[in-house]
PDB file of C-alpha atoms in Angstrom:
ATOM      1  CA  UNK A   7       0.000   0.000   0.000  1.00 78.00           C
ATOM      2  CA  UNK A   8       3.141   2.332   0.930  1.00 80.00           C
ATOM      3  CA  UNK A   9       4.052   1.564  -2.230  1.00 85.00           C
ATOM      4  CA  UNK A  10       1.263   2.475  -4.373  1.00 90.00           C
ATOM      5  CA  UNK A  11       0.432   5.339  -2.714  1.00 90.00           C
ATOM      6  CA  UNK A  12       4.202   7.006  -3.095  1.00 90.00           C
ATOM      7  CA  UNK A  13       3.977   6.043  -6.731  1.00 91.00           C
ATOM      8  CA  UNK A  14       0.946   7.781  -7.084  1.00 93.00           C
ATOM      9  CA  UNK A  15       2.492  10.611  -4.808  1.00 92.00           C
ATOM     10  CA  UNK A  16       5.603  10.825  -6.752  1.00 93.00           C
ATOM     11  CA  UNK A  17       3.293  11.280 -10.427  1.00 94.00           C
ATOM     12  CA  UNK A  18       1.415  14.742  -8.756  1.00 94.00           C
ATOM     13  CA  UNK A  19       5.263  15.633  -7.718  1.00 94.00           C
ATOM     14  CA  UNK A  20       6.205  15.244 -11.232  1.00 94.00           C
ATOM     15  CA  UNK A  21       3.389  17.403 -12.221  1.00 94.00           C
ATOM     16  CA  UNK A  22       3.894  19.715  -9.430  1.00 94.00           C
ATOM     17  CA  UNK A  23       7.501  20.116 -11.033  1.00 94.00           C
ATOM     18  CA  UNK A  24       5.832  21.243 -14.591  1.00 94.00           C
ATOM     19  CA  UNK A  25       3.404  23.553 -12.896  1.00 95.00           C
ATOM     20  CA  UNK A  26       6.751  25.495 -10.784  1.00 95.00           C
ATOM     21  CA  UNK A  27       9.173  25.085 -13.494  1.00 93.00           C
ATOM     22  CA  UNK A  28       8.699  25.170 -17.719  1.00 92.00           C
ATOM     23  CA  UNK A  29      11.919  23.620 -18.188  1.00 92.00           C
ATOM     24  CA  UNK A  30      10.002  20.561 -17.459  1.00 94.00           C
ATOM     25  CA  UNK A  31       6.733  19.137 -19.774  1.00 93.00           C
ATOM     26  CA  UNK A  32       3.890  16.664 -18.439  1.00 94.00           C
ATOM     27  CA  UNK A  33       1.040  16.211 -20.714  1.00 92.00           C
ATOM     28  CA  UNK A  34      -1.297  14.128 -18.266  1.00 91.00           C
ATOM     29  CA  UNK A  35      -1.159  12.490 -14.840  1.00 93.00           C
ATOM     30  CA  UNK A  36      -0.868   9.036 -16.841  1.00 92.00           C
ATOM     31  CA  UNK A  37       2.121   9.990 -18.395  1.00 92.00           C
ATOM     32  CA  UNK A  38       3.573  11.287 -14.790  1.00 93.00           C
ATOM     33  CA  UNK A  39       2.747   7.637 -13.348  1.00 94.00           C
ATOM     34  CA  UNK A  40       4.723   6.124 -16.157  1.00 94.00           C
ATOM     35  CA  UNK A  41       7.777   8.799 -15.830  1.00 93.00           C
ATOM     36  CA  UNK A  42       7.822   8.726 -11.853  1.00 93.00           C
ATOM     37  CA  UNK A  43       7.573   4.930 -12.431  1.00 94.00           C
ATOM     38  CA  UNK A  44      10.744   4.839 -15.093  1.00 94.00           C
ATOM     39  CA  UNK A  45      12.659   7.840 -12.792  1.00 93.00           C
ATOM     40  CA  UNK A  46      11.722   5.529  -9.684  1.00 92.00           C
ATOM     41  CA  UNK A  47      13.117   1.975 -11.949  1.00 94.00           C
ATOM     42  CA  UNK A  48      16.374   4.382 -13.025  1.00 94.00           C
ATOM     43  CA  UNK A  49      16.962   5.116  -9.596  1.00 91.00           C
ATOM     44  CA  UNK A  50      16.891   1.776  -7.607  1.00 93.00           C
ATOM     45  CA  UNK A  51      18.992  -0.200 -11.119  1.00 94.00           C
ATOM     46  CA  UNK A  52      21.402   2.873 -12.741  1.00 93.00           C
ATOM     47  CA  UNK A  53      22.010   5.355  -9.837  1.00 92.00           C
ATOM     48  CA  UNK A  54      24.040   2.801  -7.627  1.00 93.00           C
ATOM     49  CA  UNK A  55      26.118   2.128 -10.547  1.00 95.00           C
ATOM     50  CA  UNK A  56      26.442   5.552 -11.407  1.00 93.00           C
ATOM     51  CA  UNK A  57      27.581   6.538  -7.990  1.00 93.00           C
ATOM     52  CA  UNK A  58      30.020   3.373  -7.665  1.00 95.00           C
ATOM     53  CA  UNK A  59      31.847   4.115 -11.107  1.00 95.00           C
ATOM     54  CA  UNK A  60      31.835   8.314 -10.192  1.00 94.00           C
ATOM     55  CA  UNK A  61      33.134   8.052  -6.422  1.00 94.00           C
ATOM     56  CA  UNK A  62      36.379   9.757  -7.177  1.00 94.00           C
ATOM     57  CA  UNK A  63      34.743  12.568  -8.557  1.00 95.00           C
ATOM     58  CA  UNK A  64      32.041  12.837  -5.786  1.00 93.00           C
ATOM     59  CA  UNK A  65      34.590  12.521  -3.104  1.00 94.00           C
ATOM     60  CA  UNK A  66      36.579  15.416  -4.696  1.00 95.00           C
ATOM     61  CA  UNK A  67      33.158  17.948  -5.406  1.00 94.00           C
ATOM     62  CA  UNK A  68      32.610  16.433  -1.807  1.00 94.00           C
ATOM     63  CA  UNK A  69      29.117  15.293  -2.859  1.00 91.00           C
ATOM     64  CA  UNK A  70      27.823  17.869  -5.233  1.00 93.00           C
ATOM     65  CA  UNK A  71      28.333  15.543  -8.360  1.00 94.00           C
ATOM     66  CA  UNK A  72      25.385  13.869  -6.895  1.00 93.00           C
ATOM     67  CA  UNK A  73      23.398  16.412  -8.576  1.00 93.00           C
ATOM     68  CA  UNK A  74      24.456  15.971 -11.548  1.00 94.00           C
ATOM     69  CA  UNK A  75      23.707  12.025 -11.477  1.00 94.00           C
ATOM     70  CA  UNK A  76      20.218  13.056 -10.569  1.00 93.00           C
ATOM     71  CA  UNK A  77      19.714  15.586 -13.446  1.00 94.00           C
ATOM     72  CA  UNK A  78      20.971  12.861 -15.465  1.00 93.00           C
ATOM     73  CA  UNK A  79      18.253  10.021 -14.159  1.00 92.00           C
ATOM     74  CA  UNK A  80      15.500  12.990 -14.585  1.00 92.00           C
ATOM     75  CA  UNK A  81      16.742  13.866 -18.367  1.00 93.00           C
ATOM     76  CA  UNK A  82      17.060   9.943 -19.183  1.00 92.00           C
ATOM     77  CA  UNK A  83      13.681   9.189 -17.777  1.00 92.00           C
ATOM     78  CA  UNK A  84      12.193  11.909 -20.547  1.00 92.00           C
ATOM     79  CA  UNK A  85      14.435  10.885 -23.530  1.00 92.00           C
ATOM     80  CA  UNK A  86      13.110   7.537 -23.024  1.00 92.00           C
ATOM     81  CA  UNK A  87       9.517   8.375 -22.752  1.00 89.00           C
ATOM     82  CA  UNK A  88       9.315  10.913 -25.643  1.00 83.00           C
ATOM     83  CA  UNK A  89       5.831  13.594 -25.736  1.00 87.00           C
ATOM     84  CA  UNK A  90       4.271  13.294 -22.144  1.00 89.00           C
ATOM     85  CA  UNK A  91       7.293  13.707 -20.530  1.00 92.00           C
ATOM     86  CA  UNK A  92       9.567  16.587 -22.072  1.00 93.00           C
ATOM     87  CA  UNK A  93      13.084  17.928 -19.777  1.00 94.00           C
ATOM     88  CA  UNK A  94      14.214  20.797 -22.167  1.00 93.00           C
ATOM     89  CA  UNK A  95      18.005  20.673 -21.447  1.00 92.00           C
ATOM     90  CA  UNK A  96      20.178  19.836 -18.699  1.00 93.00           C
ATOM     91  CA  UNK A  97      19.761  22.447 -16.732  1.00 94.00           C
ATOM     92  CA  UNK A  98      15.906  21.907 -16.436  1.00 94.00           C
ATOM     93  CA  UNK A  99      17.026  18.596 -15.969  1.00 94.00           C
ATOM     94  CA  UNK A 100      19.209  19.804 -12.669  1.00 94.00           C
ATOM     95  CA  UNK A 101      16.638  22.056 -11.385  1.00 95.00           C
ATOM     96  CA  UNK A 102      13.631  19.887 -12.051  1.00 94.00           C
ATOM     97  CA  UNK A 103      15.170  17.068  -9.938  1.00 94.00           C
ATOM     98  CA  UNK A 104      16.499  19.122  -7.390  1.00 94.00           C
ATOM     99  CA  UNK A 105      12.219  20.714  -6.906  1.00 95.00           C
ATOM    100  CA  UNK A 106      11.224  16.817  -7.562  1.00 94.00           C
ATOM    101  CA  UNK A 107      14.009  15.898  -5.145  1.00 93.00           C
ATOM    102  CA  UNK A 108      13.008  18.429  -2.395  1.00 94.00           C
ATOM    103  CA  UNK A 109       8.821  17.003  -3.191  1.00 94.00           C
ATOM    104  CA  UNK A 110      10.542  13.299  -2.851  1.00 91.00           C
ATOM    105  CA  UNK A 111      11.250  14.187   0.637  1.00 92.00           C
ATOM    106  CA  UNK A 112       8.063  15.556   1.778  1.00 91.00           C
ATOM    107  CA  UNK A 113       6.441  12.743   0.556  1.00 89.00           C
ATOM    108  CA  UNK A 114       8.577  10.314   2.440  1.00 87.00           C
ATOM    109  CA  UNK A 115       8.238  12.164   5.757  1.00 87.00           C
ATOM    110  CA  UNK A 116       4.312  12.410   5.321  1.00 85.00           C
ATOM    111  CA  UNK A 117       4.524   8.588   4.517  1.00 82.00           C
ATOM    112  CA  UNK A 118       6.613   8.080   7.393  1.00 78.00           C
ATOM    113  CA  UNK A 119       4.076   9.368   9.394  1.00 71.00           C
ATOM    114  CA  UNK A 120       1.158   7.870   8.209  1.00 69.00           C
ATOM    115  CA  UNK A 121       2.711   4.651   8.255  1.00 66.00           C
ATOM    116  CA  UNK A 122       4.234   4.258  11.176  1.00 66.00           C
ATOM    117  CA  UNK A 123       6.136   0.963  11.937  1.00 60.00           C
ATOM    118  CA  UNK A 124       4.992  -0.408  15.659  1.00 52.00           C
TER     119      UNK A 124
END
């Protein structure tokens, strides 16, 4: 149910995102469940890998390269879903994660609260 309901969550983020920003295109909530779906699948199978091979470089920007490996989930997450999911550049990329980032963890502390573990 947690599950579900931060999917569904994570799709009004994503349109949240286009509403604040114009760097970033959504054409309907159905195409926000499918791109918070492929940003969430990016996330949990590329990012790790990303992070692993790019450690020397995020130990020397002491962190901040992280961004950059999120603007680059966000702007491969549109490229692969084409017209209902449009990131105009990477720097819409950067700033559209960092607002969908900054959503992503408002929705995991409200979840955390709502589903507390006893």
């Amino acid at each position: 149910m947690r599950l579900l309901l931060k999917w569904l969550l994570s799709a009004a983020a994503l349109l949240c995102v286009a509403y604040v920003y114009s760097g970033v295109e959504v054409r309907s909530f159905g195409a926000a469940l499918l791109a918070a779906f492929v940003i969430g699948l990016f996330n949990v199978v590329l990012r790790p890998v990303l992070v692993i091979l790019t450690l020397p470089v995020t130990i020397v920007t002491i962190g901040l390269f992280l961004f950059v490996i999120n603007a680059l989930m966000f702007w491969a997450a549109a490229s692969v879903l084409g017209d209902g999911f449009q990131v105009h550049g990477f720097t819409a990329a950067l700033i559209g994660s960092l607002i969908y980032s900054l959503l992503g963890l408002v929705i995991e502390s409200a979840l955390g609260g709502l589903f507390l573990q006893k």
